[in-house]
Coordinates of C-alpha atoms in Angstrom, one line a residue:
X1 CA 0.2 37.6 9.1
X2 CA 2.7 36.9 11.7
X3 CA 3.0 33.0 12.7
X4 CA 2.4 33.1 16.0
X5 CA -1.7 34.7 14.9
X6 CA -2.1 31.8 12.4
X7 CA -3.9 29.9 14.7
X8 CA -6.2 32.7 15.4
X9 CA -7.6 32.8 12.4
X10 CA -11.3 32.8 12.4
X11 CA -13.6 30.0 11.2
X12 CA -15.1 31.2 7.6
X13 CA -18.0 28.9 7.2
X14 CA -18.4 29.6 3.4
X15 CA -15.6 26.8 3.1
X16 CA -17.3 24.4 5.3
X17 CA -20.0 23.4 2.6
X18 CA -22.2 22.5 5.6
X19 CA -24.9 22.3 3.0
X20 CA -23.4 19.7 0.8
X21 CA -25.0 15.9 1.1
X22 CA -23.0 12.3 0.1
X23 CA -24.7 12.5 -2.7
X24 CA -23.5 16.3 -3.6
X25 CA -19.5 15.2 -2.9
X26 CA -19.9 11.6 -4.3
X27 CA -21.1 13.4 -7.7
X28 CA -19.5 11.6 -11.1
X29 CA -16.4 9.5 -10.6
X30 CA -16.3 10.9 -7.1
X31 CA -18.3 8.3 -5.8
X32 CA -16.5 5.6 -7.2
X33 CA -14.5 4.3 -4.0
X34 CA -14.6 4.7 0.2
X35 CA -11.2 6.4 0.3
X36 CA -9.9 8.0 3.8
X37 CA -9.6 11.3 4.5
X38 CA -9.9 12.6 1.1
X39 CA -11.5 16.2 0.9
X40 CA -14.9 16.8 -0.8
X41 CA -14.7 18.4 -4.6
X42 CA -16.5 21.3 -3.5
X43 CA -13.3 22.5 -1.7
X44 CA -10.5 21.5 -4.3
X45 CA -13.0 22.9 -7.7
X46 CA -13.2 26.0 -5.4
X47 CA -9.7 26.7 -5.6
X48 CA -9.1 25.7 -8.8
X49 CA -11.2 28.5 -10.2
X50 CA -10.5 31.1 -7.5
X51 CA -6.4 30.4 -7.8
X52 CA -6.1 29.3 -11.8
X53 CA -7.3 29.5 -15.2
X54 CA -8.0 27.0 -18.2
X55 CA -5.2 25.1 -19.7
X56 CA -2.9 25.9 -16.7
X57 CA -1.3 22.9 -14.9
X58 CA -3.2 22.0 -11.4
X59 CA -0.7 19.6 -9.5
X60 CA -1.3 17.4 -6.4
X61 CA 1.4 16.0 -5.0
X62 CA -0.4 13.5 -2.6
X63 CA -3.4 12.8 -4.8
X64 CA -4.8 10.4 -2.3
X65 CA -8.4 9.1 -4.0
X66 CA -7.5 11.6 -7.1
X67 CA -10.1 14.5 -5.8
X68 CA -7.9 17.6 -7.1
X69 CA -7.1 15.8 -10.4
X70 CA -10.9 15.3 -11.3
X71 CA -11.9 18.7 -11.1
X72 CA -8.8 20.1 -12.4
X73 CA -9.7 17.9 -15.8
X74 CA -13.2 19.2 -15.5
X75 CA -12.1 22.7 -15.3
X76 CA -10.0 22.4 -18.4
X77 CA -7.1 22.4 -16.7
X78 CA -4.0 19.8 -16.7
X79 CA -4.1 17.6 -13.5
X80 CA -0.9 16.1 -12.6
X81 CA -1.1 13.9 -9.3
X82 CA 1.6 11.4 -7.7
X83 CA 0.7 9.3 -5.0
X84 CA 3.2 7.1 -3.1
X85 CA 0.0 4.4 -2.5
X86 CA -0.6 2.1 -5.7
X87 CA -4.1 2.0 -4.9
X88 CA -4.2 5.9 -5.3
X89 CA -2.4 5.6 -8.5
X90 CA -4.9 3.2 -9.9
X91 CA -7.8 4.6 -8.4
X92 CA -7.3 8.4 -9.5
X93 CA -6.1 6.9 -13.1
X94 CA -9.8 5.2 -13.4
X95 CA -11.4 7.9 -12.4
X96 CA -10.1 10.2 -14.4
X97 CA -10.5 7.8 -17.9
X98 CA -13.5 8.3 -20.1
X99 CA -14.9 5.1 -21.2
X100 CA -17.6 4.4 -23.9
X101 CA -20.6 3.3 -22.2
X102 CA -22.0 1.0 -24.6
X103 CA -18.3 -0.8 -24.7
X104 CA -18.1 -0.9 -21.0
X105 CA -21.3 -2.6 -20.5
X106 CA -20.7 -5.3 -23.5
X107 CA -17.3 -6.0 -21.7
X108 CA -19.9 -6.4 -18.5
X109 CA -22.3 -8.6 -19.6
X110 CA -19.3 -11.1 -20.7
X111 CA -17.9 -10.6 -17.6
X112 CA -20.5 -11.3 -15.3
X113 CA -21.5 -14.2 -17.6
X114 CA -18.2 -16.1 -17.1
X115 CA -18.1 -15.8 -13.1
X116 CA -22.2 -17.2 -13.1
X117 CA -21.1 -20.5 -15.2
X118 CA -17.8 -20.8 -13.1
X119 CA -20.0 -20.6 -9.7
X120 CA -23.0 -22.1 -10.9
X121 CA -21.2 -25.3 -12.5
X122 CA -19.1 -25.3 -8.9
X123 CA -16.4 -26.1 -11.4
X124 CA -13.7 -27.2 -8.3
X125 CA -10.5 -27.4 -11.1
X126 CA -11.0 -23.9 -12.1
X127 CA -11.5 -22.6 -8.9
X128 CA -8.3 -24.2 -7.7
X129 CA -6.6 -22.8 -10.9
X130 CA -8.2 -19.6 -9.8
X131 CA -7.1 -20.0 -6.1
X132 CA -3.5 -20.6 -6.7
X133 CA -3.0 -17.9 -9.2
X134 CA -4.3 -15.2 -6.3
X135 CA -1.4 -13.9 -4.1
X136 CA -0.3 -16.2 -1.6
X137 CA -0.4 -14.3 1.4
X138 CA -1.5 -15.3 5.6
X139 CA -3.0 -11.6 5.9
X140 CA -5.2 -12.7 2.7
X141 CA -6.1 -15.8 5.4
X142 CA -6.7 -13.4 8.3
X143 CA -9.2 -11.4 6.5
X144 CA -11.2 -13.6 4.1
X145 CA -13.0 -17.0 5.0
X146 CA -12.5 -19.4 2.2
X147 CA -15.8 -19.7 0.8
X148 CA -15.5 -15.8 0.2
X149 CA -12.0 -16.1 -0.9
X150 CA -12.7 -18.7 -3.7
X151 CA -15.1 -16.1 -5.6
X152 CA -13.5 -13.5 -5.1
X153 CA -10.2 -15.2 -6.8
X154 CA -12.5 -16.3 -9.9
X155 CA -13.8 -12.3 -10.1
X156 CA -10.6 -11.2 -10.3
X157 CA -9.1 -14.0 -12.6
X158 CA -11.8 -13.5 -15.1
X159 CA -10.8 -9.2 -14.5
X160 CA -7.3 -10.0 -15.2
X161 CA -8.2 -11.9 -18.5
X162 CA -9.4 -8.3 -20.0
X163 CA -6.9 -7.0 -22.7
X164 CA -8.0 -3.5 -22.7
X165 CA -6.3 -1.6 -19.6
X166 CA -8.8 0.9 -19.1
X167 CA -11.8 -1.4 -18.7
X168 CA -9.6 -4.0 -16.6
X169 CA -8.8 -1.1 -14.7
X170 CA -12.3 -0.3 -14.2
X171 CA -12.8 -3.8 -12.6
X172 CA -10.6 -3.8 -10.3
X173 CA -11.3 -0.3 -8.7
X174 CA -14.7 -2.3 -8.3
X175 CA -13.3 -5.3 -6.8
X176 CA -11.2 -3.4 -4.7
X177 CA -14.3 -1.3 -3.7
X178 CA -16.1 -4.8 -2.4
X179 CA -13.1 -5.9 -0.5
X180 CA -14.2 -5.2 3.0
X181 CA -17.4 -6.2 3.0
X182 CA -16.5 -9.4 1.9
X183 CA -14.3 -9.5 4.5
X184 CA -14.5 -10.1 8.2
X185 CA -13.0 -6.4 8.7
X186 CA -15.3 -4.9 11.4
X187 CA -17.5 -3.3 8.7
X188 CA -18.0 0.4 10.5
X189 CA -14.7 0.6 11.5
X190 CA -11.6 2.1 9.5
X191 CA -9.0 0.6 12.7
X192 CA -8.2 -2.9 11.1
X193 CA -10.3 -4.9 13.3
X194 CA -11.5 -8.7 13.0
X195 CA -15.5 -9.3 13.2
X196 CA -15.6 -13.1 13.6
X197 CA -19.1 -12.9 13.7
X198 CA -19.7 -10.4 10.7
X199 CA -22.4 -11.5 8.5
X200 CA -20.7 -11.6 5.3
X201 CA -22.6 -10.7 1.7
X202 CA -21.4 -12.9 -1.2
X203 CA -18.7 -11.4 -3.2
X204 CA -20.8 -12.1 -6.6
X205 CA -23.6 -9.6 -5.9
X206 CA -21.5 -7.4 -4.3
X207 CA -19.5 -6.9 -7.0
X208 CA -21.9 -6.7 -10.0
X209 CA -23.8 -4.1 -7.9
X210 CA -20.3 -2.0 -7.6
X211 CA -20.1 -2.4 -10.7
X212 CA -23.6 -0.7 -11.4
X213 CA -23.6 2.0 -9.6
X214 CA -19.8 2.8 -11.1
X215 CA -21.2 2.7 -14.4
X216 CA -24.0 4.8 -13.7
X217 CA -21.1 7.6 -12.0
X218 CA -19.3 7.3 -15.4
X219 CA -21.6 8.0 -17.2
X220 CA -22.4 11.4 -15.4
X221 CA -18.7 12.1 -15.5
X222 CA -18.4 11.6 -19.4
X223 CA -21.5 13.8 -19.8
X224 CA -19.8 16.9 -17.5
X225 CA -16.0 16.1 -19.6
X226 CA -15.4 18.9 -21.3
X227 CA -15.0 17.3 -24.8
X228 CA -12.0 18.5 -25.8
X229 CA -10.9 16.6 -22.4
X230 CA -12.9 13.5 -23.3
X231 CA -11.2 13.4 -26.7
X232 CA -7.7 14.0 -25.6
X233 CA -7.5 12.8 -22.1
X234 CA -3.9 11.8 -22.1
X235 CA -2.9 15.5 -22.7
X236 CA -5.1 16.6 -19.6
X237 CA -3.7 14.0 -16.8
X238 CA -0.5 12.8 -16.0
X239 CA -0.9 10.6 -12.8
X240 CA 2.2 8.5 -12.0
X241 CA 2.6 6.3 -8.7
X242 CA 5.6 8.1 -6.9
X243 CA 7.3 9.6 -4.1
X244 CA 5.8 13.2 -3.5
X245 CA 9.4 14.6 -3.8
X246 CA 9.7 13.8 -7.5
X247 CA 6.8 15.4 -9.4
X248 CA 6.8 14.7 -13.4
X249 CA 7.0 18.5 -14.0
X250 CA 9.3 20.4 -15.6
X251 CA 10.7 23.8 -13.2
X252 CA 8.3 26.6 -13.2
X253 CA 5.8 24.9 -15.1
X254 CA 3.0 24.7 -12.5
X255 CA 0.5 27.4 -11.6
X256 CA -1.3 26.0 -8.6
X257 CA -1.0 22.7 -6.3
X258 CA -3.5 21.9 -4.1
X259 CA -2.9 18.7 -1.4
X260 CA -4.1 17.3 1.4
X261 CA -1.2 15.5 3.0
X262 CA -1.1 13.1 5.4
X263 CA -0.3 13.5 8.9
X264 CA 2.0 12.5 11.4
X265 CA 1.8 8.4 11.4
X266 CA 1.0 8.2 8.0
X267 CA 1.8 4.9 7.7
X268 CA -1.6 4.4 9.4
X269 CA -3.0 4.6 6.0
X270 CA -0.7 1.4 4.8
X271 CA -3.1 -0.3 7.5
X272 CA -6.6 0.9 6.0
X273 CA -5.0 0.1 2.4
X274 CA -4.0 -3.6 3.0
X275 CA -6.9 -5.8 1.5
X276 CA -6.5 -4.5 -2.4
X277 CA -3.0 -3.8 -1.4
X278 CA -2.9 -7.6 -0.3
X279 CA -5.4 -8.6 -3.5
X280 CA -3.2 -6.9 -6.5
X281 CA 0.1 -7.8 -5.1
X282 CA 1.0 -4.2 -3.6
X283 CA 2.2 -5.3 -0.4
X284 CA 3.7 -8.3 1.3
X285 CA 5.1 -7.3 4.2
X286 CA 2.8 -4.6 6.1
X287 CA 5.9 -3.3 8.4
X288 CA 7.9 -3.3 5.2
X289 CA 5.0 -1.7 2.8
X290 CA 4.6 1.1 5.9
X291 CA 8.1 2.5 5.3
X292 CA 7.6 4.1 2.2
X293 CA 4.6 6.3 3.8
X294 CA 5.4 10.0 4.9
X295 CA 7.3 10.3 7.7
X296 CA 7.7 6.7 8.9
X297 CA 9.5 5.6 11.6
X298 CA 9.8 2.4 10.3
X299 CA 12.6 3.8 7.9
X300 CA 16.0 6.0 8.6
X301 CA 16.7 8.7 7.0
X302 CA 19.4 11.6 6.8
X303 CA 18.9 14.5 9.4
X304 CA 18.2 17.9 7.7
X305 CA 17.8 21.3 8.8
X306 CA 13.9 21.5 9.5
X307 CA 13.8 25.4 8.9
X308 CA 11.0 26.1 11.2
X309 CA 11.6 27.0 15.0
X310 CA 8.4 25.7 15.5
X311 CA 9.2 22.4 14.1
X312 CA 12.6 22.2 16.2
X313 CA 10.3 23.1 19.5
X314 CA 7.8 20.2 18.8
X315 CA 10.4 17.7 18.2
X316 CA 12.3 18.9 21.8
X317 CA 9.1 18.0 23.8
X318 CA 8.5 14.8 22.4
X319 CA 10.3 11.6 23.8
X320 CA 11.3 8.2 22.3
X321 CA 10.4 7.1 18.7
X322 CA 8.1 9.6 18.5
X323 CA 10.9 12.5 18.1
X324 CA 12.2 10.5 15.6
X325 CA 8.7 10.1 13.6
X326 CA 7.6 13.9 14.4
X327 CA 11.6 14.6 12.8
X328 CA 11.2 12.6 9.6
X329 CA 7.9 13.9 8.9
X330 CA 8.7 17.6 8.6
X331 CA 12.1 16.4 7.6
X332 CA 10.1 14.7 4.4
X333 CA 7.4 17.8 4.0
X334 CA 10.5 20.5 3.7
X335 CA 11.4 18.5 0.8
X336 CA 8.2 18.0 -0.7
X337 CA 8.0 21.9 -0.2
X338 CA 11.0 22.5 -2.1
X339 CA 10.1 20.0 -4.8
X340 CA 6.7 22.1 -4.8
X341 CA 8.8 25.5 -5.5
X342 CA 10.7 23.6 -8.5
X343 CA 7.9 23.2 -10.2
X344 CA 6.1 26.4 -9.7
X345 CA 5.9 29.1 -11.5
X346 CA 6.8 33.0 -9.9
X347 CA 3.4 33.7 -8.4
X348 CA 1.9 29.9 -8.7
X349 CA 0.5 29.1 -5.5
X350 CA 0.5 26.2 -3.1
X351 CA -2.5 25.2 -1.1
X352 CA -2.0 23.5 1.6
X353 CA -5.9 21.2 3.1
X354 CA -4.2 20.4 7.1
X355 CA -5.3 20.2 10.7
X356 CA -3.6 20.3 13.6
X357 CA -2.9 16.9 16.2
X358 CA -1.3 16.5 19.7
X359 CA 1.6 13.7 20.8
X360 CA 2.2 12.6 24.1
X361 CA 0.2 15.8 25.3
X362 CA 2.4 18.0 23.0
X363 CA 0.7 20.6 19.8
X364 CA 1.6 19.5 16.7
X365 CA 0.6 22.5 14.9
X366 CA 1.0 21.5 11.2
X367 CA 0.2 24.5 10.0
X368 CA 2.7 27.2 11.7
X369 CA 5.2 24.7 10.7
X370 CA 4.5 24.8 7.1
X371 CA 3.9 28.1 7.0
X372 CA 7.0 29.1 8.7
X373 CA 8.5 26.3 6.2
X374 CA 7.3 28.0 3.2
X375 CA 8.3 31.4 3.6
X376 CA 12.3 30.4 4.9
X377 CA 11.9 28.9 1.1
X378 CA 10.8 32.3 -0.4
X379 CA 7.5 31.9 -0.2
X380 CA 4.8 34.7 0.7
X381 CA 1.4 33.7 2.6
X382 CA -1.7 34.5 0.1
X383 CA -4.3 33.9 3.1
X384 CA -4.8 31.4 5.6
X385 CA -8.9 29.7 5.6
X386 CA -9.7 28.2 9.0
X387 CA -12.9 25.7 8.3
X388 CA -14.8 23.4 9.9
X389 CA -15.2 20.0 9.0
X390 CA -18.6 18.4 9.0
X391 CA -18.0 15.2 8.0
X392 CA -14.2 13.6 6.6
X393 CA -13.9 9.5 6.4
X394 CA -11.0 9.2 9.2
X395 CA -11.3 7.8 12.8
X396 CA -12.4 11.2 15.1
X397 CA -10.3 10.6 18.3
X398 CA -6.8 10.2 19.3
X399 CA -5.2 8.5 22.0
X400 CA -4.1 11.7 23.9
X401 CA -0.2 9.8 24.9
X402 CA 0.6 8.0 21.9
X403 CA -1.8 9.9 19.1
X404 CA -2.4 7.0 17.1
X405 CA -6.0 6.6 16.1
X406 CA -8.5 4.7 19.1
X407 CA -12.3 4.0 18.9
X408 CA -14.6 7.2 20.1
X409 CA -16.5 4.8 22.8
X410 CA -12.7 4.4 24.8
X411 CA -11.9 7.4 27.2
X412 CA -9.9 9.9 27.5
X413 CA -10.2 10.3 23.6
X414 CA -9.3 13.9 21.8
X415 CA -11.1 15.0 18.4
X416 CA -8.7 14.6 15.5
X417 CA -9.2 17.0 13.3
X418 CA -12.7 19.1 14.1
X419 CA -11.3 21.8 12.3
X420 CA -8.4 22.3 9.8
X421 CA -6.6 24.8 7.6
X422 CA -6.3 25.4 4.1
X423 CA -2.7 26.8 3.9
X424 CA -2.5 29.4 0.3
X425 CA 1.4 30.3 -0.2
X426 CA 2.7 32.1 -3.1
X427 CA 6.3 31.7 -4.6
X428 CA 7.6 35.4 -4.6

């Protein structure tokens, strides 16, 4: 296909899933956390089967909420994900662990027993104990009142108490899941915004009914685990908290990735992270935790050759820091590109889940870029899927001068991403 027809590519609606409910893409472990932007497993199980076969090694790159790695492990294949985002790291890692139901909810019942005679006896000691051992942070301040901030440190003190990883683990996926609505976060909005006058649930019930539901996805996702998976999960999942660019894989190894990156301003997601980042000690400093995000222009890095004219043409139009933050993110995709032909194995294939966005009233067409990008590294395109997206948990407009993310009631608001590309390149 020459580049300059990729974007007229027509919409095939059998990769739209139209049909599919919350409750269809929230099946089994799916439904475990509110994650932005991740893709539904419809998509990524579709391309596992169409693009691979059992036992072969499924890798995504920018795992996000862990979507690819899931079905890859329920497919009999070996999911390998990295993930820049500790919370993606953790997250993918829980949902991906088998746990014995039976143990799980005998390490509940203690659980929840401890936090009801800590609150109940209102002993003020322990709480303090509990209190000061939390992460002393002002954005903790900023986004938690104190009487919601008390329990939620004794949750997660008695959490941390757990010895066995995978249930503690378990925990704190829930307790992270609870975060915002304990929270004066402006509850339907994924723009860190203050509600001073949210009406705010307690903590407690919050978080034995996360808990509840989670056990009750578990359990579905140990009954669909393929039980040579179940019983040797460690040999089925490598997931690993690292920059896309270094993927634990040895070269040519790899017969299919699949990844939905993240998009120009990135670090956006750094802002829609913060309050488990904040909780489990991930972050700080927002403006420093932001530079380690795709494409930030909070950090410097070298200038490289972006081999795509179309690349080179975006930058020219844009002005100010914005040429600089366009720059480093195709600059930092290139690389994760060529990591991604390391690991691949002669005719493994790359799928690429992106949408296009405008700057400053300049195209940022993603996916010419990366498709010009790929080939220049040897690649061949496979096919190019144009789909609508019905429904994707990210913020739907777009400040037309600066592009970052705006509310939809302000004006002169673009869509996002109403329709995006799935990208399918194969290493010659």
């Amino acid at each position: 296909m020459n580049l300059n027809d990729t974007m007229k590519t027509t919409i095939d609606l059998s990769w739209s899933f139209a049909d599919k409910t919350i409750r269809d893409t929230s099946y089994a472990t799916h439904g475990y956390y509110t994650y932005p932007a991740k893709f539904i497993p419809q998509l990524a199980s579709r391309l596992i089967l169409e693009n691979s076969k059992e036992g072969d090694i499924v890798i995504d790159p920018f795992m996000g909420s862990g979507t690819s790695i899931v079905e890859a492990i329920l497919h009999k294949r070996i999911g390998i994900g990295t993930d820049i985002n500790e919370i993606a790291a953790l997250l993918t890692k829980v949902k991906t662990t088998p746990i014995e139901i039976s143990l799980l909810h005998s390490e509940f019942e203690i659980l929840v027993d401890k936090i009801k005679k800590t609150l109940t006896t209102q002993n003020a000691f322990f709480v303090q104990e509990a209190v000061s051992e939390m992460i002393q942070n002002d954005r903790i301040d900023y986004w938690f009142l104190q009487e919601q901030k008390e329990i939620l440190a004794i949750i997660l003190r008695y959490i941390r108490q757990i010895q066995n990883n995978d249930l503690q683990d378990f925990f704190l996926i829930s307790f992270a899941q609870i975060l915002k609505s304990s929270s004066i976060w402006l509850q339907k909005s994924v723009k860190p915004t203050r509600d001073l006058n949210k009406k705010i649930k307690n903590p407690f019930d919050l978080f034995v009914k996360q808990t509840n539901k989670m056990i009750k996805k578990l359990n579905e996702f140990n009954s669909l685990l393929p039980k040579e998976v179940y019983n040797n999960i460690d040999a089925f999942r490598k997931v690993e908290c690292m920059d896309s660019r270094t993927i634990p894989c040895d070269n040519e190894q790899a017969s299919l990735i699949i990844t939905s990156p993240p998009y120009v301003t990135s670090y956006e997601y750094a802002d829609l992270h913060q309050l488990p980042s904040l909780w489990f000690g991930f972050m700080s400093d927002l403006p420093e935790f932001r530079k380690k995000f795709i494409g930030s222009a909070y950090k410097e890095r070298k200038t490289i050759e972006l081999q795509s004219s179309f690349a080179n043409n975006i930058v020219a139009q844009l002005k100010n820091k914005k040429k600089e933050e366009v720059r480093n993110y195709f600059s930092d995709m290139l690389e994760t590109f060529i990591e991604m032909k390391r690991v691949l194995k002669k005719g493994g294939r790359a799928c690429i889940v992106i949408g296009n966005t405008e700057f400053q009233g300049v195209k940022i067409n993603n996916v010419q870029v990366f498709q010009e990008q790929f080939l220049n590294l040897g690649f061949a395109t496979q096919q190019i899927i144009k789909r609508e997206i019905p429904s994707k948990m990210l913020p739907s407009t777009r400040d037309p001068k600066t592009g970052r993310f705006i509310a939809a009631t302000e004006k002169n608001v673009k869509m996002a991403y109403p329709i995006e590309y799935i990208l399918i390149m194969e290493k010659k």
